[in-house]
Structures are given as C-alpha cells and as structure tokens.
PDB file of C-alpha atoms in Angstrom:
ATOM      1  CA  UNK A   1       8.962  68.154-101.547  1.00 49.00           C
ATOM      2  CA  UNK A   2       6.649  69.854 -99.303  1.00 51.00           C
ATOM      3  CA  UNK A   3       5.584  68.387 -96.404  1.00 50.00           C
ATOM      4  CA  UNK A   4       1.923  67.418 -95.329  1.00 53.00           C
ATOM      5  CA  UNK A   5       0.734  69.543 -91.953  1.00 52.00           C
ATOM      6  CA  UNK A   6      -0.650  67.182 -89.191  1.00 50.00           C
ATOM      7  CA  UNK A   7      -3.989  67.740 -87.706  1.00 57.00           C
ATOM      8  CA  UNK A   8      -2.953  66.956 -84.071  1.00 49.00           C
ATOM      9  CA  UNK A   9      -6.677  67.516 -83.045  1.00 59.00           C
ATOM     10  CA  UNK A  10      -7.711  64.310 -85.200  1.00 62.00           C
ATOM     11  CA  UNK A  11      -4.634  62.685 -84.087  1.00 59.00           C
ATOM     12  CA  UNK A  12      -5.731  63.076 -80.563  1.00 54.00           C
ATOM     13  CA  UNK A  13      -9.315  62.513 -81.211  1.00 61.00           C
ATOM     14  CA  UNK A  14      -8.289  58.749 -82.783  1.00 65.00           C
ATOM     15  CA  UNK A  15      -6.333  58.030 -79.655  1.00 63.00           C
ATOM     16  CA  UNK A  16      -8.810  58.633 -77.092  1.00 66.00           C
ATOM     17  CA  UNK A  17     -11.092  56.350 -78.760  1.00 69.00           C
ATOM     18  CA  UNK A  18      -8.517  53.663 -79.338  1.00 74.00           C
ATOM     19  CA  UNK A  19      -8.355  53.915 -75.529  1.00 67.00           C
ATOM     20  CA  UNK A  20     -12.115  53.572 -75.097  1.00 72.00           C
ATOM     21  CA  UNK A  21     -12.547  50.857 -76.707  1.00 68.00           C
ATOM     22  CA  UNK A  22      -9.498  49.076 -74.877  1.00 73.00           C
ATOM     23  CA  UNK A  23     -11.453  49.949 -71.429  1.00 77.00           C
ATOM     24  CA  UNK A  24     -14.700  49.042 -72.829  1.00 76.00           C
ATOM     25  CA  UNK A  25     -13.237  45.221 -73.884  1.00 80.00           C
ATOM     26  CA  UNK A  26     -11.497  45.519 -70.704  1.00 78.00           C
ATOM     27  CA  UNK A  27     -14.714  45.770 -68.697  1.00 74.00           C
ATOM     28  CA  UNK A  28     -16.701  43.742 -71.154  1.00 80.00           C
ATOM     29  CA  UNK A  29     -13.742  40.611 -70.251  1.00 77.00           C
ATOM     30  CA  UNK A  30     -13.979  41.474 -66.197  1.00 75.00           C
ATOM     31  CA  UNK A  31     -17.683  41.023 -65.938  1.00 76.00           C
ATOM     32  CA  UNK A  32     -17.727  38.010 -68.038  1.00 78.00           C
ATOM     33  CA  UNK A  33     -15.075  36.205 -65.185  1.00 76.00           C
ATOM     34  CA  UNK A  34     -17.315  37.513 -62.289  1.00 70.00           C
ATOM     35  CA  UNK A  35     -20.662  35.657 -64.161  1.00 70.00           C
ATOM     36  CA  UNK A  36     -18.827  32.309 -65.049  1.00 66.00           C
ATOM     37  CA  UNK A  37     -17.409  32.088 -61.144  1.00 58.00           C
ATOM     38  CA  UNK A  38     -21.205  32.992 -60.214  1.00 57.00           C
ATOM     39  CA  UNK A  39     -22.602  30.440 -61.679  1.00 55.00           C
ATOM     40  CA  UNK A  40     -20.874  27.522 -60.594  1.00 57.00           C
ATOM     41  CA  UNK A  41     -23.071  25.746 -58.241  1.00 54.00           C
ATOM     42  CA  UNK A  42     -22.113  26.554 -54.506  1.00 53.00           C
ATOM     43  CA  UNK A  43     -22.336  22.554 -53.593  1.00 50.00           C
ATOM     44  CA  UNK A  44     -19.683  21.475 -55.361  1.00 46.00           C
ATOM     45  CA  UNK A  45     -17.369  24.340 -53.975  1.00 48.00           C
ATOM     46  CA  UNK A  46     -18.210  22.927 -50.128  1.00 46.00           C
ATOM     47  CA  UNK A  47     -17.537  19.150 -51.930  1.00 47.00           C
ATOM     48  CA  UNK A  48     -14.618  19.809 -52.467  1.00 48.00           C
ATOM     49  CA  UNK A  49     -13.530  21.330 -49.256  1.00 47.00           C
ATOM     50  CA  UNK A  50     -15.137  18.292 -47.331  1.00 50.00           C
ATOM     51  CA  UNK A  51     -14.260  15.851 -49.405  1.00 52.00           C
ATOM     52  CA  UNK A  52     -17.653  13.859 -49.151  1.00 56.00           C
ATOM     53  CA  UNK A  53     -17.675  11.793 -52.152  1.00 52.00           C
ATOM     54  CA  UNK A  54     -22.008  11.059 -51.444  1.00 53.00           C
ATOM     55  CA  UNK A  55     -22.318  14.907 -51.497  1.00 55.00           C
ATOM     56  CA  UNK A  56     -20.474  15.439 -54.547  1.00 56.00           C
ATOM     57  CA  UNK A  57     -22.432  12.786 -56.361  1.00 56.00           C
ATOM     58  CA  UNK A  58     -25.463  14.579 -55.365  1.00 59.00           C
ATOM     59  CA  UNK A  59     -24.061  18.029 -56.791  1.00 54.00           C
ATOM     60  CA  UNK A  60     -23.582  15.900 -60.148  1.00 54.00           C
ATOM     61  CA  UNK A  61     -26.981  15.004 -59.737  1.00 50.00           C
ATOM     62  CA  UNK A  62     -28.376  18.551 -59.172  1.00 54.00           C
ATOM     63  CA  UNK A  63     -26.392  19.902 -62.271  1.00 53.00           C
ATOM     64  CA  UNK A  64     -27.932  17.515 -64.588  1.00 54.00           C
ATOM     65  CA  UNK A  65     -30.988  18.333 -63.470  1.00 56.00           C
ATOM     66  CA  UNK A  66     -32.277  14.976 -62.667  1.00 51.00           C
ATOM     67  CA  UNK A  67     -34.740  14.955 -59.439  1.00 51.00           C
ATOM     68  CA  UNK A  68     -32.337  14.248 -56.048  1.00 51.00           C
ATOM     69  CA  UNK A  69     -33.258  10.344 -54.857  1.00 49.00           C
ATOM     70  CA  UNK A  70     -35.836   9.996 -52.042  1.00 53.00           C
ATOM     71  CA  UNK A  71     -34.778   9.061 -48.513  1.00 54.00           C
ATOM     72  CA  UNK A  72     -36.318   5.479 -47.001  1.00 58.00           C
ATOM     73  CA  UNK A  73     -39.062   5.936 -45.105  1.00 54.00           C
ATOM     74  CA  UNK A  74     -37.780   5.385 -41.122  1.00 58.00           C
ATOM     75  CA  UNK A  75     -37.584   1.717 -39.771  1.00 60.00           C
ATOM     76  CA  UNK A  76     -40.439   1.172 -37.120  1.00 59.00           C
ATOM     77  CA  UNK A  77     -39.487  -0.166 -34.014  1.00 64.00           C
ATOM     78  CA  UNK A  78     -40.518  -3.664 -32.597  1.00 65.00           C
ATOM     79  CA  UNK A  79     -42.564  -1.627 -30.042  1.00 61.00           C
ATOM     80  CA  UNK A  80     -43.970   0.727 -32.389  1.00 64.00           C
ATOM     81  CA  UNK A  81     -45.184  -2.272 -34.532  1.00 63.00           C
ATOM     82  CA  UNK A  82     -46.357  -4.026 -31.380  1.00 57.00           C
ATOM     83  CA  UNK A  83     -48.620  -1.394 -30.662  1.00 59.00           C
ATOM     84  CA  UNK A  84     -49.896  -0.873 -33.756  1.00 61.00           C
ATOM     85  CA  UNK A  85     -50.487  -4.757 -34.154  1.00 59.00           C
ATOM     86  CA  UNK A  86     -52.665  -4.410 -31.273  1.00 57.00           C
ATOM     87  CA  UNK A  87     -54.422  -1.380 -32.264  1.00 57.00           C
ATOM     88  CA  UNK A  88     -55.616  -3.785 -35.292  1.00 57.00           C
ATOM     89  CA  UNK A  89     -56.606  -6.512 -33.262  1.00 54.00           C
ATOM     90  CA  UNK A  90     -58.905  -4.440 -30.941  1.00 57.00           C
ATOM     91  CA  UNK A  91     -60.605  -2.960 -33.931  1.00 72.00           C
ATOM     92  CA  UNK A  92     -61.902  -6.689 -34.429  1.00 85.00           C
ATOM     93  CA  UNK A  93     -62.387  -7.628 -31.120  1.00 92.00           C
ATOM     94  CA  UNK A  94     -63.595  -6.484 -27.352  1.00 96.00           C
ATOM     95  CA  UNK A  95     -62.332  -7.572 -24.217  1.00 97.00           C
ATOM     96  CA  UNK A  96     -63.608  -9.067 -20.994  1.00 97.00           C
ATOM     97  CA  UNK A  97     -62.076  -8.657 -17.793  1.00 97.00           C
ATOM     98  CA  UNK A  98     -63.156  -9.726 -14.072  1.00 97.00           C
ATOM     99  CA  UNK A  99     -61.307  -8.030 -11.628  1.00 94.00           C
ATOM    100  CA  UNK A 100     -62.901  -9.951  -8.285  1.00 96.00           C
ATOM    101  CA  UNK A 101     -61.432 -13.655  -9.895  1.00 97.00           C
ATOM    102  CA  UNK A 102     -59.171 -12.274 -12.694  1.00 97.00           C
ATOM    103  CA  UNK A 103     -60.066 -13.427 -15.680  1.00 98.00           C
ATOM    104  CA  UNK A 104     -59.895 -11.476 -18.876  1.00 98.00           C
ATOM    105  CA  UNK A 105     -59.864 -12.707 -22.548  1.00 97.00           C
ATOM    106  CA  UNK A 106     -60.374 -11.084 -25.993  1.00 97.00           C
ATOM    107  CA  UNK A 107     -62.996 -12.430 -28.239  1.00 97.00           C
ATOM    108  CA  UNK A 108     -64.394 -11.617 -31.777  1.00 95.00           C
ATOM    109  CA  UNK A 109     -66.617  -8.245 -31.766  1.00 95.00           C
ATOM    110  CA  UNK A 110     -69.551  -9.277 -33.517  1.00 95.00           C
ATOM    111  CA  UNK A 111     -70.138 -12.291 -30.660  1.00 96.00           C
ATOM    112  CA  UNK A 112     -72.645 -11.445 -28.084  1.00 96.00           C
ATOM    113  CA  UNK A 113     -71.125 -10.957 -24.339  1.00 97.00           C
ATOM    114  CA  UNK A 114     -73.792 -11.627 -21.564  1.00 96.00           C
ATOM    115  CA  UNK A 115     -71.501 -11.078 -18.046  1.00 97.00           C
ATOM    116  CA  UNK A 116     -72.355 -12.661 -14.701  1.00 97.00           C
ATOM    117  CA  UNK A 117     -75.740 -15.009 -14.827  1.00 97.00           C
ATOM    118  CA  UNK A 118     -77.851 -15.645 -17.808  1.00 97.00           C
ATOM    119  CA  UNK A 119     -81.145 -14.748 -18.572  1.00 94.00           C
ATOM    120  CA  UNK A 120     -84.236 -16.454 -18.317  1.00 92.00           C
ATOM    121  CA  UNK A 121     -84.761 -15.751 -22.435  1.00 93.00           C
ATOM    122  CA  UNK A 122     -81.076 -16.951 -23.303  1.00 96.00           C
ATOM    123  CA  UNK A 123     -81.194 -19.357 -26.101  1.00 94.00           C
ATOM    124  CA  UNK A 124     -78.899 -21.715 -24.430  1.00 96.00           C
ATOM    125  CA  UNK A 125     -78.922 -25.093 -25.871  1.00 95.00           C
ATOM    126  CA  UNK A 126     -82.502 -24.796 -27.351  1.00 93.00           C
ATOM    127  CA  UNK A 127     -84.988 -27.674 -26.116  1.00 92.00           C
ATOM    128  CA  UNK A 128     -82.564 -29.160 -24.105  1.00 94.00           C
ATOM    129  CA  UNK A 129     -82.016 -26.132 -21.759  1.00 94.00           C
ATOM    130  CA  UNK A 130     -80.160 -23.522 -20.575  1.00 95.00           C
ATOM    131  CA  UNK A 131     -76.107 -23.433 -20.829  1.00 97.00           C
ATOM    132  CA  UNK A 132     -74.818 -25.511 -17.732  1.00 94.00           C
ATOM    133  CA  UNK A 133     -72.409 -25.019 -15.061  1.00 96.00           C
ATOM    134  CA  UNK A 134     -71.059 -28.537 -14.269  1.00 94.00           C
ATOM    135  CA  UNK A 135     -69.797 -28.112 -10.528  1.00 95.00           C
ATOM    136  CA  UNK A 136     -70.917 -30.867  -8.335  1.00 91.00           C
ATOM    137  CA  UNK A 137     -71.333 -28.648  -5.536  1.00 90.00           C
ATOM    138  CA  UNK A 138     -73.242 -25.891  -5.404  1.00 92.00           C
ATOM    139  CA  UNK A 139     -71.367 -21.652  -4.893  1.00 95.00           C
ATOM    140  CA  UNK A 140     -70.582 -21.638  -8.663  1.00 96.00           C
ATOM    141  CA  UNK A 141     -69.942 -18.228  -9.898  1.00 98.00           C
ATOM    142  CA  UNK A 142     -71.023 -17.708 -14.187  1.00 98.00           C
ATOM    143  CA  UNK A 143     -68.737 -14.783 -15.087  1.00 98.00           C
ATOM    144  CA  UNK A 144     -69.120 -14.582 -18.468  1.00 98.00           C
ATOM    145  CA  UNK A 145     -70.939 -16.557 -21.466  1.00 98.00           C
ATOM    146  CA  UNK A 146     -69.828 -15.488 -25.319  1.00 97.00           C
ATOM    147  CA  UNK A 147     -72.692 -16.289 -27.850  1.00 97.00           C
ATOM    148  CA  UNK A 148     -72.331 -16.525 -31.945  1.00 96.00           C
ATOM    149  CA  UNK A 149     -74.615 -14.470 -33.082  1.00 94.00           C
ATOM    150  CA  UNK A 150     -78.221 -16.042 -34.201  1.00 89.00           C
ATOM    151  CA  UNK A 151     -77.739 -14.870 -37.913  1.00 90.00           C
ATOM    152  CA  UNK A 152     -74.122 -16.366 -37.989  1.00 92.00           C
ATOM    153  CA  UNK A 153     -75.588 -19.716 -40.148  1.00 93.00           C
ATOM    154  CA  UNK A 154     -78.709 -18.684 -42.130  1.00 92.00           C
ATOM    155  CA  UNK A 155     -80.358 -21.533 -43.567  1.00 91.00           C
ATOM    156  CA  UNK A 156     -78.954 -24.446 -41.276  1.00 94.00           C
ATOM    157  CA  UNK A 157     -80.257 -26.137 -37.924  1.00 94.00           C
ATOM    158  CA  UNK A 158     -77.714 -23.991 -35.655  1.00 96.00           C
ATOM    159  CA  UNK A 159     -79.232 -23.082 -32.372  1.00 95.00           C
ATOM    160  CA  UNK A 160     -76.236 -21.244 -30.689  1.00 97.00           C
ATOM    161  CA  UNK A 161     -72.954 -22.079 -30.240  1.00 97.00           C
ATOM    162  CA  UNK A 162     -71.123 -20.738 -26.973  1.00 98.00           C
ATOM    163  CA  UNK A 163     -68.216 -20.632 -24.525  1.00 98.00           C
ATOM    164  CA  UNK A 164     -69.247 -19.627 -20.947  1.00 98.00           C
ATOM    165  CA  UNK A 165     -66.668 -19.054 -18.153  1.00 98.00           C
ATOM    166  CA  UNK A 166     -67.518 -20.235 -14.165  1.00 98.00           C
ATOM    167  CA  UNK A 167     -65.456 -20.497 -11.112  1.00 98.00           C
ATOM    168  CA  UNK A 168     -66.087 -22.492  -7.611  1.00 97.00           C
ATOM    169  CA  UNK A 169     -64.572 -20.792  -4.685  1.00 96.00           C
ATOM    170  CA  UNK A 170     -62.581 -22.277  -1.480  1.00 95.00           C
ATOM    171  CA  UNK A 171     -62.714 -25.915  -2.332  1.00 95.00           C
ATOM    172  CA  UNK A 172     -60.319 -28.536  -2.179  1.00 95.00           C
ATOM    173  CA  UNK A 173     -58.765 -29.912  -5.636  1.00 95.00           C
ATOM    174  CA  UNK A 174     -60.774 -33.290  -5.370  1.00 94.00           C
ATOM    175  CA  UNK A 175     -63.700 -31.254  -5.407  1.00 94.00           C
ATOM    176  CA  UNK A 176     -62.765 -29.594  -8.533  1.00 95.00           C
ATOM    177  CA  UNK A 177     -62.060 -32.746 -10.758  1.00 91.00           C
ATOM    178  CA  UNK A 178     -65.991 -34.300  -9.726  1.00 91.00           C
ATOM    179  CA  UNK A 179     -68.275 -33.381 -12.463  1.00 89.00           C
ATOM    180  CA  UNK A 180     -72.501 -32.995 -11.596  1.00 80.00           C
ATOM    181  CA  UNK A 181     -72.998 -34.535 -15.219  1.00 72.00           C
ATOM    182  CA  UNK A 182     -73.061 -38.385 -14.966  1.00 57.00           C
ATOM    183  CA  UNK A 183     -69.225 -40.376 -15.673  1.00 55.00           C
ATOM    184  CA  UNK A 184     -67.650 -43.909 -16.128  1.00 51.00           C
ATOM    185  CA  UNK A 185     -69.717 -43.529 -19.458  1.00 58.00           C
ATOM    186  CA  UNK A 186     -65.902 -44.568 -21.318  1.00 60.00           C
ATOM    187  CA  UNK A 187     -65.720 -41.016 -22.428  1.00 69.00           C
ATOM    188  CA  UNK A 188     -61.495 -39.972 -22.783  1.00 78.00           C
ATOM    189  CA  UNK A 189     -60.211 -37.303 -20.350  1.00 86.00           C
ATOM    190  CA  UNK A 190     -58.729 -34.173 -22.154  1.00 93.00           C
ATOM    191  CA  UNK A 191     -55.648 -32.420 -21.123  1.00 95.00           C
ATOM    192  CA  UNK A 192     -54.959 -28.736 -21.856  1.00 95.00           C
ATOM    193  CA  UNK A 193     -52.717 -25.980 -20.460  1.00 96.00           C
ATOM    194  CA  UNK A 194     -54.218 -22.235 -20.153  1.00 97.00           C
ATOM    195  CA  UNK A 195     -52.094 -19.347 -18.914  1.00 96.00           C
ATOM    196  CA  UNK A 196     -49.820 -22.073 -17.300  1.00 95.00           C
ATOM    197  CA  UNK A 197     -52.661 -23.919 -15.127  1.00 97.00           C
ATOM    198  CA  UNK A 198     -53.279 -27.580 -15.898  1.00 97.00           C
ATOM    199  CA  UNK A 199     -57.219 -28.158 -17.160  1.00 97.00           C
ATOM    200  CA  UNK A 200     -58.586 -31.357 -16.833  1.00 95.00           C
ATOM    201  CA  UNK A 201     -61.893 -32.067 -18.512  1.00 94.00           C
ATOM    202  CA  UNK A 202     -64.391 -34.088 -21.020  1.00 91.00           C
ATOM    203  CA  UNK A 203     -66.603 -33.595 -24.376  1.00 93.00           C
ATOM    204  CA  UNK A 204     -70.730 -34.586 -23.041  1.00 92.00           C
ATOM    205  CA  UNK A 205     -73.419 -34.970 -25.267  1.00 92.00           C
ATOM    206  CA  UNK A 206     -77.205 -34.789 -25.310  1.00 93.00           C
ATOM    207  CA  UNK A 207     -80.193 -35.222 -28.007  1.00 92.00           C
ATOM    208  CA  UNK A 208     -83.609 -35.207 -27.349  1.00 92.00           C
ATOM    209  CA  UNK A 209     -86.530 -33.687 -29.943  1.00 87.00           C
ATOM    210  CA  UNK A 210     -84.466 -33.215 -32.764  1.00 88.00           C
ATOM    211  CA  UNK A 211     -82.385 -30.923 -30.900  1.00 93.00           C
ATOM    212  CA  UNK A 212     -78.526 -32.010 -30.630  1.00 94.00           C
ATOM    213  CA  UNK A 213     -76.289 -31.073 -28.047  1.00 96.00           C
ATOM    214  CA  UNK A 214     -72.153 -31.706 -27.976  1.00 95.00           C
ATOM    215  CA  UNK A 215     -69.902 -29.742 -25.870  1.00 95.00           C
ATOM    216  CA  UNK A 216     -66.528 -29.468 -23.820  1.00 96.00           C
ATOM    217  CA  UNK A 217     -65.926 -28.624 -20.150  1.00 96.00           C
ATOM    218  CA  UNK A 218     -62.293 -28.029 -18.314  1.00 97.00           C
ATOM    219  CA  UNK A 219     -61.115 -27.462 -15.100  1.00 96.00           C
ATOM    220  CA  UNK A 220     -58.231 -26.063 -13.669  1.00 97.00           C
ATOM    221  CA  UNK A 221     -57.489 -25.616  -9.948  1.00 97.00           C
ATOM    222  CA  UNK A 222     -55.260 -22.821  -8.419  1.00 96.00           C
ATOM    223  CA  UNK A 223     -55.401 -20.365  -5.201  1.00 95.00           C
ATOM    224  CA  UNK A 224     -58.383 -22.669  -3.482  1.00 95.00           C
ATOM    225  CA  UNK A 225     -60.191 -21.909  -6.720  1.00 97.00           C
ATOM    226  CA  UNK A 226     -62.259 -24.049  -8.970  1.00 97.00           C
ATOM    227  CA  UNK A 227     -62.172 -22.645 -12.824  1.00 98.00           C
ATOM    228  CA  UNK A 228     -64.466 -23.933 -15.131  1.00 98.00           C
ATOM    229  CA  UNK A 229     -64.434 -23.290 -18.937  1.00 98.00           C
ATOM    230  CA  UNK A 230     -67.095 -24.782 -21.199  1.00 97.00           C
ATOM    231  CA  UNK A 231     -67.974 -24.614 -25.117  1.00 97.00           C
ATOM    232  CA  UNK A 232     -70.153 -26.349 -26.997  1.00 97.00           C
ATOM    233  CA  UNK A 233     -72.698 -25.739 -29.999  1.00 97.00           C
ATOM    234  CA  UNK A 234     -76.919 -26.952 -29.814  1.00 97.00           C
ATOM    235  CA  UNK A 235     -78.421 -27.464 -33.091  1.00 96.00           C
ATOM    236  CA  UNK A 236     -82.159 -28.867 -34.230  1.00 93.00           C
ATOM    237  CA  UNK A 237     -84.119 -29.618 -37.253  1.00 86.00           C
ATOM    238  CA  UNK A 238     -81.478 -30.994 -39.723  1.00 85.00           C
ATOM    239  CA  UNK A 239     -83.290 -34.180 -41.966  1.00 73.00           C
ATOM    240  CA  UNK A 240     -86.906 -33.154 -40.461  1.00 73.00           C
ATOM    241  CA  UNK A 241     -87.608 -29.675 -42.234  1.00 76.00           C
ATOM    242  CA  UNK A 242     -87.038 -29.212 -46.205  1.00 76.00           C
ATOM    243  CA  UNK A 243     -84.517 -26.665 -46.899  1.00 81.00           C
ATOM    244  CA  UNK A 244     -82.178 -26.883 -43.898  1.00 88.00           C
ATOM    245  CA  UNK A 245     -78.263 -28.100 -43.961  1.00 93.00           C
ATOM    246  CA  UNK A 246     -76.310 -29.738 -41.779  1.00 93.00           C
ATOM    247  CA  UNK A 247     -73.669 -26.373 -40.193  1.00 95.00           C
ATOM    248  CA  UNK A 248     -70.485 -27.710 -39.638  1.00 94.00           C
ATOM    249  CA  UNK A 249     -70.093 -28.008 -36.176  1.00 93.00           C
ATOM    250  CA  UNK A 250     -66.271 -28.393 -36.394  1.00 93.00           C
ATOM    251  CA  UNK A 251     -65.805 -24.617 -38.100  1.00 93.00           C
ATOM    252  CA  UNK A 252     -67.696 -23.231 -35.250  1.00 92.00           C
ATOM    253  CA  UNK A 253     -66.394 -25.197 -32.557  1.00 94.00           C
ATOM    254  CA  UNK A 254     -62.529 -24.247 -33.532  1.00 94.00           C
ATOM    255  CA  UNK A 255     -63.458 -20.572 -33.749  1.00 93.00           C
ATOM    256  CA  UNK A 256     -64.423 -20.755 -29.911  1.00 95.00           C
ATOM    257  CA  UNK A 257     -61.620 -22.777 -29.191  1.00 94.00           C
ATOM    258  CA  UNK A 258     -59.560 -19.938 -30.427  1.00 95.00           C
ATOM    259  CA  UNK A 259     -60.875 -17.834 -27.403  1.00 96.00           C
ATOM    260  CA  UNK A 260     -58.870 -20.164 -25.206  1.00 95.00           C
ATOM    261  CA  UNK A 261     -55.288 -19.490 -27.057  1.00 94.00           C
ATOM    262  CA  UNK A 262     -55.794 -15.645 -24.960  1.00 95.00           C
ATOM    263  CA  UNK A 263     -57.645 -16.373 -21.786  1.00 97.00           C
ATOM    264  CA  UNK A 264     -55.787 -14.935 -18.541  1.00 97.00           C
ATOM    265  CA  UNK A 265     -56.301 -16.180 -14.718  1.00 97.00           C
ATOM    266  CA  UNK A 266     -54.514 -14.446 -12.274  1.00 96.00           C
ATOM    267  CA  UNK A 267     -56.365 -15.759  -9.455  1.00 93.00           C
ATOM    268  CA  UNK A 268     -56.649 -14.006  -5.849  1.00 91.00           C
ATOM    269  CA  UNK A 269     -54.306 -15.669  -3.332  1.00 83.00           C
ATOM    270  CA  UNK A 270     -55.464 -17.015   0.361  1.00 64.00           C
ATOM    271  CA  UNK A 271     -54.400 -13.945   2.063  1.00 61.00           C
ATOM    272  CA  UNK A 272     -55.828 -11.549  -0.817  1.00 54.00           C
ATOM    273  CA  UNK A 273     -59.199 -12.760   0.058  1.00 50.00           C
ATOM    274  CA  UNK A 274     -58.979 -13.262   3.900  1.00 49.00           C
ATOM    275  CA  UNK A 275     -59.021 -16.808   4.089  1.00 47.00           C
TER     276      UNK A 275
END
C-alpha cells in the first residue's frame, strides 16, 4: 500500500502555534503571580517583620474595610486645667488690687466698684446715712466699697447691700480692737481668719424711718496696721407701701460674705514704709 506524502509545511505551521500558545499561557500565569503579590496590603508585610501584634490588628482592620478607631483626645495637665479654670472665673468676675496697703480680692462683675472715698450721691445705707468706717480714731483710709447693683431686687424694700474695705495706719493693736460705734450693748464677738490674720469684730444695727440697717465689721491687726472689713445690707418700706416684699437679707448677705473666702493682705512691713 502506498504511502500518504507529508506536508512538512503544515506540520511546521501546527508546531509553531502549539508553541505560541504555550508562551502565551506562560505569560498569561507570570503576570497573574506579579498582581496577586501586588495586592497584598504592604502593612501586614512590615507586621510581620516587627512582630507588633496592635499593628497587625490594625492591618485586619484596614482589610475589612471598617474605619481605623480614633485616638483619645490628650490628657490636660493640672496646670493647663488650672489656667483654664481661672480664665472662667475672670470672665465672671473683676479684680481689685491696692498696691500702697496690699489688698486685692475678686468679686462678682456685675457689682459696682467705687475705689478710695465715696461720693457725696452714694446710696449708702439710705436715710440712715452714708456707709461707715468704724475706727475710733481718726487717719482711716476707705480703699474700696463693692455695691449690689440697684436693680438686683425689683419689687422689694432693698436699699443697697455692700462690703467696703478700710485700713488705720501706725497704731497700736489696742487701738485696733476699740470700735467708734457704741459697745457693752451684750452683742457676741465674732471670730474669723482671712489670709491667715486673726479678725475680731461684731454685727450693729440701726432703724429709724422705716429704713433698716444690719451689718458686720472685722478687724485684723498686722505690720502696725489696722484692717477693717465691713458688710451689711439697708433696706426701707417693707409693711408701709402696697406691693413691696420683704428681700431676704440672708441670700444677699452670704453672697458678700463670699468676697471674704478670696481677700489677700500682704501688708507693708515697718521698714517698707520708713517707720
């Protein structure tokens, strides 16, 4: 039997295409690995080099795509939160200091601050007078006198309610403790410690007119110094005009007794002041 002639030019042909589609798979298979070790995320490579078990949760984290958890907001300081506490406090209140006797206090901002002597028009304790200074002898000093404001009680019999801040110079400490007002009336002595200096004083009284009158007056002696604090509140009218009530005395009294918690004295020594 005769035998069939090969066509070695197909034969050929049918190899060289065998071969290019090897080289194509080939290539197709290489660039496939190169993509897959691509796309692995980078963090977890550098996790597992360091070994930081809070990083490689993170990476987890990232791959699920679920948002990475916010840092805590930085711990203030005790200073830092000092400062700002008294950044607060001076948006509610002012300050007064005297630098000749050194005294210096805080007090509420809407309270009216009239420094040194008081004028003639001062509202003081109404019919009854102006706001006293209760040295027995005379070279007392008014530094400073805090008012409540006039509108503070609308529709009651307040007058004014203040605290008012003296000091007698170069006398002796029996001097300090006499009072001008009248005693031996059985009224208690009061006791009270401000900035470390021992006050001594007594709650006085007056009515006259309808107008009614209690206050409190201290003293404290250091460096040759007399210092005198005072408060007190004046009213009038209460049971003889319709339409007026009673203000509570108490409330406004313990506001201005607040003002004491902060007051400062660092008084001028002997030899500061030449004597």
């Amino acid at each position: 039997m005769r035998r069939q002639k090969l066509d070695w030019k197909q034969e050929i042909d049918k190899k060289e295409l065998r071969y290019g589609v090897l080289m194509l798979l080939l290539y197709l298979a290489a660039i496939m690995i190169a993509t897959a070790g691509c796309s692995r995320p980078p963090v977890v490579k550098a996790d597992r080099a360091t070994g930081n078990p809070t990083s490689k949760s993170e990476a987890k984290i990232a791959a699920l795509g679920h948002p990475a958890v916010e840092a805590r907001a930085p711990v203030l300081s005790g200073r830092k939160l000092t400062i700002e506490k008294r950044e607060q406090k001076h948006e509610t209140s002012r300050h007064f200091d005297d630098e000749v006797y050194g005294v210096s206090f805080d007090f509420p901002k809407n309270y009216d601050l009239r420094e040194g002597d008081l004028p003639d028009m001062d509202r003081g304790l109404g019919y009854l007078g102006k706001i006293p200074m209760e040295f027995s002898t005379p070279g007392g000093v008014r530094l400073a006198t805090i008012e409540v404001p006039r509108g503070a009680h609308p529709g009651t019999d307040f007058v004014n309610a203040f605290l008012t801040v003296s000091v007698l110079p170069n006398v002796t400490e029996a001097q300090c403790a006499e009072f001008a007002s009248a005693e031996g009336d059985g009224t208690p002595w009061l006791n009270r410690k401000i900035d470390g200096i021992e006050f001594h004083g007594r709650k006085e009284t007056a009515a006259a007119s309808m107008h009614q009158y209690s206050g409190t007056y201290l003293r404290g002696y250091t460096e040759e110094s007399c210092y005198e604090i005072g408060y007190g509140i004046a009213t009038a009218g209460y049971g003889a005009m319709d339409g007026i009530k009673k203000v509570n005395n108490q409330a406004a009294l313990q506001k201005l007794e607040r003002i004491l918690d902060n007051i400062n004295i660092n008084a001028p020594t002997a030899d500061a002041s030449g004597n």
